[in-house]
Amino acid sequence: MDRVEIAEVLREIGVMLELRGENAFKVRAYSSGARALENLEEDLGVLIAEERLDQVSGIGKALAEKIVRLHETGELPLHRELKASLPAGLFEMLEVPGLGPKKIKAIYSELGITTLEELTAACTEGRVSALEGFGKKSEEKILSGIRNREAYAKRHLWWDAFQVAEPILAGLRGLPEVERAEHAGSLRRCLETVGDLDFIVASGDPRPVMDWFIGQEAVSEVTASGETKSSIRLQGGLQADLRVVPADQFAFALHHFTGSKDHNVKMRQRALSLGFSLSEWGLTAEEGKPARKEGGHSRNPKPGTPDDPKAIRSEAELFGFLGLEAIPPELREGLDEIEAAEAGELPRLLEESDLRGAFHNHTTASDGKHALKEMAQAAEDLGWDYIGIADHSKASFQANGLNEDRLARQLEEIREFNASGKSKVHVFAGVECDILPDGRMDLDDSILTELDYVVASVHSSFGKTEEEMTRRIIRAIEHPSVTMIGHLTGRLLLAREGYRVDYAKIIDAAAANNVILELNGHPRRLDMDWRYWKRAAARGVMTSINPDAHSVEGLRFVRTGVLVARKGWLTKDSVLNTRSAEEISRIFETKRGLRR
Ligand code: DGT
Ligand code: CA
Ligand code: CA
Ligand code: ZN
């Protein structure tokens, strides 16, 4: 196990000890040990080899032994035993907003409650508010938290679904009977959450393909098993459909089951208007109607598409046959993609390889798991030219946010790092500065103006009205030091609705003040939502695709950011972090110069 994974285990042990009501001193030993590991300057392997681990501040002898064991074996009996000693339902309670280990301990030990069902009943009967430290308000909050959790459990984050789907797709493609295989549905359209997985396979021999699919190790239930369609439920709750079709139907089936429904309806209407009927099986000339309507609008097929619809073998040929440019799956939401494809006006969408860095990333200075130099190295490994560091500001005390002094020191460190010539990657010095409840910045302007850039984000007082929130954020947009707005609505997909904002007003304010809106690519955020980017880009608002990374692994989340940007019709032009480091420096400087 590596340093970061071990820190995670220690943290879990701390939580479990707290759930068992162990003394606070012991609990703290584990959480501060985790923190010490995350902040480690030296290589863990070296510290262990030289038997110096217990000299690290925050790590005593007993803890050092456990860390060594985890490092070497990846296992710790204490961790396993603790887990076994606590009812599984308590861990589910940890996922309910507003419930921490301390409160769960009280509910568990004083009311004997071990499941969410029992907790719901106890809240409804007012037994929880009778406990010390709880009130009517917290009881209501727990109830709505549990209700949301149930509603949300039916869908899955795109990222999680993708991790499950990839090996299944690879498995299907590896079968000798399979000619072609793709995933379809909302996963392929890159919707932010996915209901179920859909796979389409071309094969002349479906049975062995079906057998493999329903026989996978991770299958917990087979809900349908037929000649052409099977459905399974996987461990973890995700369901998946497989459809196997003959090779000559593959393009049609793939298109149909990619959807969306609205896109399909419009495609069928278009086909009909040209004298064809389109279905998941194929495209056929309507009885009694000429394929090319005289006087009506003609089909105008794209060059290179077959004359006979039966010869269509790819989605591109299907679109081309109907006189359309090929529409990328991300755009198939039944908005105006078909009109744009007909006019030859589909955007040339952003690609992940267009990115040369990203600007919203945390380090161990606040709540990140890796140090500045590790983040820079990871950026280099990704082939980036630069990385921006934006740690939290002091109002985010729960995230160990930086005050003016600490931020000034980090700025110094970054300047030295760049000057050392050790890194190929240029580090831009920024901050994720809290937008205070009244719209003021959390940090003094004397430090903000020294930085390369400022990401301004809301992390508190979510309960405001739409009007108040909009005014609060626009005040931040109008602040001369603010470069970009972070995660506009604060939503946490499948966990917490975003606060309401007036998108149109905010987009106009961003345009007027030359402020960038972040597209936060963290799979739980994907904020601002893809539905608003077309409008923003049309108004000339730039975006920055940011991973909101809290570790080197977190940098990967630019990928989800790019997919959502594509879904929002964004091209390279309107994305800040497709520019070179020199251009970025110029953009930041101009901005600061203009405003001083
Ligand atoms: P999901 O699974 O809820 O995240 O969303 P999808 O889009 O993957 O929906 P799903 O799995 O029910 O069906 C996959 C696609 O199949 C869907 O996007 C469009 C197509 N489809 C399914 N049912 C219908 C239907 O009743 N009418 C039309 N036009 N298309 C359908
Ligand atoms: Ca689906
Ligand atoms: Ca489905
Ligand atoms: Zn944030």
XYZ file of C-alpha atoms and ligand atoms in Angstrom:
630
model
C 0.000 0.000 0.000
C 1.204 3.485 -0.712
C 1.309 6.450 1.634
C -2.061 7.853 0.562
C -3.869 4.516 0.827
C -2.401 3.906 4.267
C -3.542 7.355 5.380
C -7.040 6.409 4.256
C -6.977 3.231 6.376
C -5.783 5.170 9.432
C -8.540 7.679 8.940
C -11.113 4.890 8.764
C -9.736 3.396 11.956
C -10.145 6.789 13.628
C -13.778 6.978 12.520
C -14.482 3.433 13.688
C -12.885 4.056 17.067
C -15.073 7.101 17.411
C -18.138 5.023 16.485
C -17.176 2.635 19.272
C -16.903 5.522 21.688
C -13.177 5.106 22.374
C -11.457 8.027 24.008
C -10.818 11.142 21.988
C -7.068 10.935 22.495
C -6.877 7.558 20.781
C -9.154 8.696 17.965
C -7.008 11.748 17.372
C -3.826 9.667 17.232
C -5.135 8.000 14.068
C -6.469 11.091 12.354
C -3.312 13.070 13.020
C -1.233 10.072 11.927
C -3.146 10.074 8.642
C -2.506 13.784 8.255
C 1.212 13.334 9.016
C 1.476 10.648 6.354
C -0.193 12.847 3.778
C 2.175 15.679 4.582
C 5.270 13.501 4.529
C 8.164 15.246 2.827
C 10.382 12.175 2.575
C 9.737 8.923 0.789
C 7.842 6.474 3.016
C 9.888 3.489 1.826
C 13.132 5.243 2.761
C 11.834 6.242 6.202
C 10.852 2.636 6.866
C 14.125 1.189 5.589
C 16.086 3.557 7.805
C 13.768 2.936 10.762
C 13.053 6.629 11.174
C 9.289 6.589 10.730
C 8.560 7.000 14.446
C 10.575 10.197 14.461
C 8.069 11.905 12.186
C 5.978 14.344 14.172
C 2.470 12.904 14.663
C 3.616 9.288 14.281
C 4.518 7.388 17.461
C 6.103 3.981 17.816
C 2.846 2.010 17.911
C 1.453 3.786 14.877
C 4.718 3.405 12.986
C 4.510 -0.378 13.383
C 1.012 -0.413 11.947
C 2.064 1.758 9.023
C 4.966 -0.575 8.259
C 2.636 -3.535 8.311
C 0.184 -1.837 5.966
C 3.010 -0.785 3.703
C 4.307 -4.324 3.468
C 1.153 -6.461 3.534
C -1.675 -4.065 2.714
C -3.541 -5.435 5.732
C -4.077 -4.680 9.392
C -5.953 -6.984 11.798
C -7.135 -4.018 13.893
C -8.813 -2.470 10.846
C -10.517 -5.741 9.951
C -11.614 -6.451 13.510
C -13.024 -2.986 14.020
C -14.990 -3.263 10.803
C -16.395 -6.626 11.840
C -17.332 -5.304 15.284
C -19.649 -2.599 13.967
C -23.026 -3.086 12.258
C -22.762 -2.394 8.514
C -25.689 0.025 8.753
C -23.575 2.496 10.717
C -21.328 2.981 7.703
C -24.393 3.760 5.585
C -25.371 6.376 8.174
C -22.017 8.066 7.632
C -23.220 8.856 4.104
C -26.214 10.806 5.398
C -25.438 14.545 5.384
C -25.217 15.948 8.912
C -24.415 12.618 10.538
C -20.863 12.231 11.781
C -19.308 9.467 13.902
C -20.151 11.185 17.175
C -23.858 11.523 16.441
C -24.083 8.015 15.007
C -22.426 6.671 18.139
C -25.113 8.355 20.248
C -27.931 7.029 18.061
C -26.422 3.546 18.113
C -25.576 3.262 21.777
C -28.562 5.098 23.246
C -31.319 3.930 20.923
C -29.794 0.655 19.719
C -30.352 1.709 16.106
C -28.244 -0.130 13.520
C -29.974 0.438 10.164
C -31.283 3.356 8.133
C -34.801 1.913 8.334
C -34.693 1.947 12.125
C -33.274 5.448 12.046
C -36.093 6.655 9.782
C -38.659 5.219 12.159
C -36.968 6.747 15.201
C -36.827 10.181 13.565
C -40.484 9.974 12.537
C -41.441 9.092 16.103
C -39.371 11.939 17.532
C -37.042 9.660 19.479
C -33.896 11.132 17.965
C -34.696 14.737 18.864
C -35.073 13.579 22.465
C -31.382 12.703 22.568
C -28.909 15.188 23.931
C -27.235 17.180 21.165
C -30.102 16.634 18.709
C -33.100 18.811 18.002
C -36.167 18.876 15.761
C -34.067 20.520 13.055
C -31.421 17.812 13.000
C -34.134 15.160 12.997
C -35.703 16.698 9.879
C -32.317 17.016 8.247
C -31.556 13.337 8.848
C -34.918 12.332 7.393
C -34.480 14.351 4.212
C -30.904 13.065 3.927
C -32.132 9.486 4.003
C -34.905 10.225 1.508
C -32.437 11.811 -0.933
C -30.109 8.898 -0.542
C -32.845 6.504 -1.656
C -33.813 8.583 -4.660
C -30.187 9.004 -5.631
C -29.362 5.316 -5.212
C -31.149 4.590 -8.478
C -28.502 6.431 -10.498
C -24.708 6.334 -10.562
C -21.970 8.847 -11.230
C -20.754 8.702 -14.832
C -17.220 8.023 -13.626
C -18.243 5.064 -11.460
C -20.392 3.593 -14.235
C -17.547 4.000 -16.702
C -15.148 2.107 -14.413
C -17.626 -0.778 -14.324
C -18.411 -0.679 -18.048
C -14.866 -0.602 -19.425
C -13.806 -4.139 -18.424
C -17.168 -5.541 -19.542
C -16.739 -3.950 -22.963
C -13.192 -5.301 -23.174
C -14.469 -8.748 -22.174
C -17.149 -8.683 -24.873
C -14.660 -7.583 -27.503
C -12.404 -10.445 -26.503
C -15.011 -13.118 -27.267
C -14.425 -14.975 -30.551
C -18.132 -14.733 -31.497
C -18.177 -10.943 -31.186
C -17.642 -8.903 -34.352
C -18.251 -5.468 -32.845
C -19.161 -4.215 -29.384
C -19.899 -0.745 -28.028
C -21.508 0.740 -25.012
C -24.586 2.870 -25.630
C -27.162 4.788 -23.594
C -26.452 7.628 -21.204
C -22.917 6.386 -20.536
C -21.992 6.906 -24.188
C -23.754 10.260 -24.251
C -21.678 11.224 -21.205
C -24.592 12.249 -19.079
C -23.473 13.269 -15.579
C -25.301 10.335 -14.015
C -26.185 6.958 -15.474
C -29.255 4.816 -14.767
C -28.109 1.566 -16.327
C -25.432 0.360 -18.718
C -26.314 -0.613 -22.270
C -24.117 -2.774 -24.487
C -24.657 -3.499 -28.167
C -22.890 -6.397 -29.836
C -22.778 -7.589 -33.436
C -22.605 -11.370 -33.651
C -24.055 -14.211 -35.669
C -23.889 -16.489 -32.633
C -25.520 -14.747 -29.635
C -25.817 -17.631 -27.165
C -22.174 -17.836 -26.010
C -22.085 -14.034 -25.780
C -25.164 -14.022 -23.559
C -23.747 -16.838 -21.461
C -20.522 -14.945 -20.879
C -22.421 -11.772 -20.008
C -24.739 -13.321 -17.430
C -21.964 -15.544 -16.064
C -19.578 -12.736 -15.094
C -18.235 -12.952 -11.579
C -19.638 -9.592 -10.536
C -23.241 -10.511 -11.471
C -25.522 -10.571 -8.443
C -28.768 -11.241 -10.295
C -29.877 -12.117 -13.827
C -33.115 -10.217 -14.422
C -33.649 -11.266 -18.052
C -31.988 -13.765 -20.309
C -33.119 -14.222 -23.895
C -31.835 -14.853 -27.393
C -31.178 -11.207 -28.199
C -31.405 -9.386 -24.885
C -30.131 -10.038 -21.377
C -30.218 -7.895 -18.267
C -28.124 -8.267 -15.159
C -27.632 -6.573 -11.845
C -24.036 -6.184 -10.763
C -22.585 -6.064 -7.304
C -22.777 -2.455 -6.236
C -26.292 -2.158 -7.666
C -25.625 -1.070 -11.239
C -27.754 -2.844 -13.860
C -26.703 -3.612 -17.414
C -28.524 -4.544 -20.622
C -26.930 -6.415 -23.484
C -28.407 -6.615 -26.952
C -26.905 -8.841 -29.599
C -27.824 -8.136 -33.229
C -26.719 -9.334 -36.669
C -23.863 -7.273 -38.127
C -26.096 -5.509 -40.682
C -28.294 -4.107 -37.873
C -25.457 -2.992 -35.628
C -25.303 0.666 -36.700
C -29.055 1.066 -36.277
C -29.173 -0.648 -32.903
C -26.191 1.311 -31.637
C -27.781 4.560 -32.726
C -31.175 3.664 -31.270
C -29.915 2.511 -27.890
C -27.503 5.381 -27.556
C -30.511 7.666 -27.653
C -31.534 9.958 -26.204
C -35.239 9.366 -26.643
C -35.698 12.972 -27.758
C -32.903 12.670 -30.297
C -34.392 9.415 -31.591
C -37.829 10.952 -32.002
C -36.390 13.810 -34.066
C -34.289 11.437 -36.166
C -37.344 9.318 -36.903
C -39.281 12.426 -37.912
C -36.479 13.471 -40.212
C -36.320 10.020 -41.801
C -40.098 10.067 -42.290
C -40.003 13.480 -43.926
C -37.572 11.971 -46.430
C -39.779 8.935 -47.044
C -38.074 6.405 -44.759
C -38.954 4.676 -41.574
C -36.131 4.447 -39.040
C -36.025 1.944 -36.205
C -33.554 -0.003 -34.121
C -33.647 -2.645 -36.879
C -32.933 -0.523 -39.900
C -34.043 2.088 -42.376
C -36.710 1.185 -44.918
C -38.484 3.118 -47.660
C -42.051 3.903 -46.610
C -44.652 1.903 -48.568
C -46.306 3.975 -51.252
C -44.071 6.975 -50.683
C -41.227 7.862 -52.947
C -37.814 7.827 -51.365
C -37.110 11.249 -52.802
C -40.072 13.481 -52.439
C -40.647 15.690 -55.428
C -40.950 19.313 -54.458
C -40.416 18.503 -50.777
C -36.970 18.767 -49.361
C -34.635 16.239 -50.809
C -32.412 13.896 -48.913
C -29.146 15.412 -49.977
C -26.956 12.527 -48.775
C -23.389 13.210 -47.698
C -20.707 11.976 -50.078
C -19.467 8.448 -49.443
C -22.749 7.152 -48.030
C -24.377 4.084 -49.595
C -27.372 4.482 -51.930
C -29.073 1.460 -50.437
C -30.008 1.871 -46.763
C -29.433 -1.849 -46.278
C -25.753 -1.254 -46.930
C -25.385 1.179 -43.993
C -22.757 -0.176 -41.592
C -21.867 2.766 -39.357
C -23.593 5.601 -37.554
C -21.700 8.054 -39.752
C -23.249 6.412 -42.827
C -26.678 6.510 -41.198
C -26.383 10.235 -40.530
C -24.859 10.795 -43.968
C -27.699 8.917 -45.667
C -30.135 11.332 -44.060
C -28.077 14.303 -45.182
C -26.506 14.988 -41.803
C -22.977 15.434 -40.551
C -22.066 12.696 -38.053
C -23.385 13.807 -34.655
C -21.110 12.900 -31.720
C -22.959 10.920 -29.015
C -22.463 13.693 -26.440
C -24.645 16.038 -28.488
C -27.563 13.662 -28.983
C -29.978 15.182 -26.510
C -32.642 16.317 -28.955
C -31.763 19.999 -28.599
C -30.762 21.410 -31.984
C -28.024 19.006 -32.969
C -29.939 17.717 -35.994
C -30.530 21.206 -37.375
C -26.830 22.018 -36.865
C -25.777 18.747 -38.529
C -28.016 19.517 -41.513
C -26.550 22.994 -41.885
C -23.008 21.654 -41.533
C -22.610 23.722 -38.383
C -21.725 21.143 -35.759
C -18.956 22.457 -33.519
C -15.544 20.915 -33.608
C -15.605 19.730 -30.016
C -12.856 20.105 -27.453
C -10.635 17.050 -26.926
C -8.687 15.971 -23.878
C -5.433 16.235 -25.830
C -6.138 19.969 -26.320
C -5.518 20.607 -22.623
C -2.133 21.840 -21.488
C -2.760 22.231 -17.788
C -5.455 23.037 -15.232
C -6.010 25.623 -12.527
C -8.029 24.358 -9.593
C -5.845 21.928 -7.645
C -5.139 21.457 -3.948
C -1.986 20.444 -2.112
C -1.082 19.423 1.415
C -1.028 23.138 2.254
C -4.825 22.866 2.617
C -6.767 19.615 2.201
C -4.901 17.950 -0.658
C -3.060 14.671 -0.257
C 0.058 15.482 -2.244
C 2.658 18.218 -2.002
C 3.288 20.939 -4.547
C 6.244 19.178 -6.136
C 4.323 15.916 -6.420
C 1.435 17.675 -8.122
C 3.863 19.358 -10.523
C 5.507 16.021 -11.288
C 2.108 14.454 -11.954
C 1.243 17.300 -14.310
C 4.493 16.667 -16.144
C 3.665 12.954 -16.363
C 0.354 13.887 -17.976
C 2.271 15.836 -20.596
C 1.018 19.200 -19.367
C 2.987 22.427 -19.685
C 1.702 23.996 -16.504
C -0.388 23.475 -13.403
C -2.200 25.980 -11.220
C -2.294 25.558 -7.470
C -5.404 26.899 -5.765
C -5.596 25.826 -2.141
C -8.454 26.782 0.142
C -8.627 30.091 1.984
C -9.006 30.564 5.733
C -12.841 30.617 5.914
C -12.720 26.963 4.826
C -11.163 26.070 8.174
C -12.489 22.488 7.936
C -10.297 22.150 4.840
C -7.302 23.710 6.592
C -7.619 26.852 4.464
C -4.717 29.305 4.207
C -4.652 32.745 5.774
C -2.771 35.645 4.173
C 0.572 34.707 5.794
C 0.483 31.044 4.877
C -0.598 31.895 1.349
C 2.267 34.398 1.034
C 4.667 31.656 2.077
C 3.198 29.235 -0.452
C 3.502 31.900 -3.127
C 7.165 32.294 -2.212
C 7.620 28.522 -2.395
C 6.043 28.422 -5.857
C 8.221 31.276 -7.118
C 11.304 29.437 -5.859
C 10.124 26.166 -7.363
C 9.727 27.803 -10.781
C 13.069 29.568 -10.470
C 14.908 26.392 -9.462
C 14.622 25.098 -13.023
C 13.967 21.620 -11.655
C 10.582 21.279 -13.260
C 9.504 21.293 -16.884
C 6.067 22.290 -15.709
C 5.386 25.916 -14.836
C 3.396 26.382 -11.645
C 0.876 29.218 -11.563
C 0.190 30.508 -8.073
C -3.471 30.920 -7.248
C -5.946 30.353 -4.473
C -9.474 29.061 -4.145
C -10.755 32.004 -2.183
C -14.044 31.669 -0.342
C -16.823 33.991 -1.339
C -18.107 35.148 2.060
C -21.869 35.159 2.698
C -22.155 38.801 1.665
C -20.081 38.368 -1.507
C -16.825 39.789 -0.160
C -13.555 37.879 -0.607
C -12.214 35.894 2.324
C -8.659 37.169 1.816
C -7.160 40.615 1.819
C -6.590 42.254 -1.543
C -2.937 42.827 -0.654
C -2.294 39.110 -1.171
C -4.844 38.466 -3.916
C -3.181 41.000 -6.199
C 0.182 39.272 -5.737
C -1.112 35.941 -7.063
C -1.248 34.885 -10.687
C -4.978 34.187 -10.416
C -7.879 33.760 -8.026
C -10.611 31.110 -8.148
C -13.562 32.366 -6.117
C -15.942 29.752 -4.715
C -18.910 29.471 -2.363
C -18.376 26.949 0.441
C -20.758 28.209 3.122
C -24.244 29.644 3.769
C -25.927 27.508 1.104
C -29.364 28.327 2.462
C -29.738 31.671 0.723
C -32.441 32.421 -1.820
C -31.724 32.384 -5.555
C -31.694 36.157 -5.591
C -29.293 36.447 -2.654
C -26.965 33.797 -4.052
C -26.936 35.435 -7.467
C -26.126 38.817 -5.931
C -23.423 37.245 -3.763
C -21.696 35.584 -6.719
C -22.006 38.614 -8.976
C -20.347 40.706 -6.281
C -17.433 38.250 -6.457
C -17.408 38.424 -10.256
C -17.150 42.202 -10.025
C -14.193 42.002 -7.637
C -11.116 43.179 -9.571
C -8.896 40.329 -8.317
C -11.200 37.464 -9.244
C -10.079 35.482 -12.290
C -12.618 32.697 -12.278
C -15.634 31.357 -10.374
C -15.286 27.814 -9.015
C -18.073 25.171 -9.077
C -20.895 27.620 -9.670
C -23.764 25.918 -7.821
C -21.944 23.797 -5.238
C -23.944 20.733 -6.255
C -22.704 17.284 -5.251
C -24.284 14.892 -7.711
C -26.473 12.237 -6.083
C -25.783 13.774 -2.674
C -26.746 17.426 -2.543
C -28.670 19.742 -4.842
C -26.824 22.884 -5.799
C -28.052 26.193 -4.455
C -30.194 28.038 -6.952
C -28.659 30.779 -9.049
C -29.846 32.883 -11.962
C -27.643 31.442 -14.692
C -28.474 34.089 -17.267
C -27.527 36.951 -14.949
C -24.323 35.254 -13.850
C -23.258 34.457 -17.387
C -23.888 38.072 -18.415
C -21.934 39.368 -15.425
C -19.017 37.033 -16.202
C -19.000 38.258 -19.803
C -19.159 41.903 -18.781
C -16.311 41.562 -16.263
C -14.141 39.254 -18.308
C -14.330 36.599 -15.608
C -13.868 32.944 -16.452
C -16.377 30.317 -15.305
C -14.865 27.057 -14.197
C -16.145 23.757 -15.501
C -15.346 21.681 -12.448
C -14.589 18.210 -13.779
C -14.806 16.373 -10.488
C -17.228 13.504 -11.234
C -19.367 14.519 -8.266
C -19.615 18.137 -9.351
C -19.523 18.654 -13.151
C -20.501 22.189 -12.312
C -21.509 24.463 -14.124
C -23.982 22.034 -15.637
C -23.510 21.183 -19.349
C -26.886 22.650 -20.253
C -25.623 26.225 -19.824
C -22.279 26.212 -21.600
C -23.610 26.862 -25.067
C -25.215 30.030 -23.821
C -22.066 31.044 -21.937
C -19.798 30.482 -24.943
C -22.169 32.412 -27.191
C -21.833 35.373 -24.801
C -18.053 35.100 -25.067
C -17.469 33.640 -21.600
C -14.331 31.538 -21.333
C -14.188 28.353 -19.316
C -11.391 26.631 -17.493
C -11.687 22.842 -17.341
C -10.544 22.073 -13.802
C -10.187 18.734 -12.034
C -10.518 20.125 -8.468
C -7.779 17.591 -7.712
C -7.052 16.802 -4.081
C -4.338 14.290 -5.035
C -2.247 13.416 -8.069
C -4.887 10.865 -9.051
C -7.485 13.617 -8.966
C -5.875 15.322 -11.963
C -7.505 12.638 -14.132
C -10.833 14.342 -13.575
C -10.078 16.769 -16.383
C -11.358 13.884 -18.466
C -14.908 14.144 -17.113
C -14.567 17.890 -17.436
C -13.758 17.559 -21.126
C -16.645 15.156 -21.745
C -19.081 17.558 -20.133
C -17.568 20.462 -22.068
C -18.198 18.493 -25.251
C -21.730 17.876 -24.113
C -22.029 21.636 -23.698
C -20.884 22.159 -27.331
C -17.605 23.766 -26.288
C -14.705 24.090 -28.683
C -11.019 24.620 -28.011
C -11.424 28.360 -28.564
C -13.428 29.065 -25.464
C -11.288 26.994 -23.108
C -8.557 28.812 -21.186
C -6.374 25.805 -20.460
C -5.843 24.919 -24.105
C -3.550 27.975 -24.303
C 0.217 27.940 -23.886
C 1.828 28.960 -20.601
C 2.970 32.220 -22.196
C -0.518 33.068 -23.396
C -1.929 32.246 -19.976
C 0.597 34.527 -18.301
C -0.382 37.270 -20.695
C -4.102 36.722 -20.082
C -3.609 36.837 -16.309
C -1.371 39.878 -16.463
C -3.597 41.807 -18.817
C -6.477 41.103 -16.560
C -4.716 42.324 -13.459
C -3.192 45.274 -15.284
C -6.502 46.329 -16.725
C -8.074 46.380 -13.365
C -5.534 48.165 -11.280
P -30.369 5.972 -18.253
O -30.097 4.519 -18.416
O -31.620 6.253 -17.499
O -29.233 6.737 -17.699
O -30.629 6.611 -19.708
P -30.486 5.927 -21.138
O -30.561 7.038 -22.123
O -29.311 5.040 -21.186
O -31.858 5.132 -21.252
P -32.184 3.575 -21.373
O -31.124 2.720 -20.810
O -33.563 3.419 -20.813
O -32.317 3.337 -22.924
C -31.217 3.494 -23.800
C -31.644 4.233 -25.033
O -32.597 3.460 -25.759
C -32.352 5.548 -24.802
O -31.466 6.623 -24.605
C -33.121 5.709 -26.075
C -33.506 4.306 -26.422
N -34.869 4.069 -25.955
C -35.222 3.299 -24.908
N -36.559 3.324 -24.756
C -37.031 4.145 -25.716
C -38.335 4.582 -26.105
O -39.348 4.231 -25.501
N -38.425 5.438 -27.171
C -37.319 5.852 -27.863
N -37.456 6.696 -28.880
N -36.108 5.460 -27.536
C -35.966 4.610 -26.483
Ca -28.980 3.229 -19.862
Ca -31.101 0.293 -20.494
Zn -14.148 24.288 -3.738
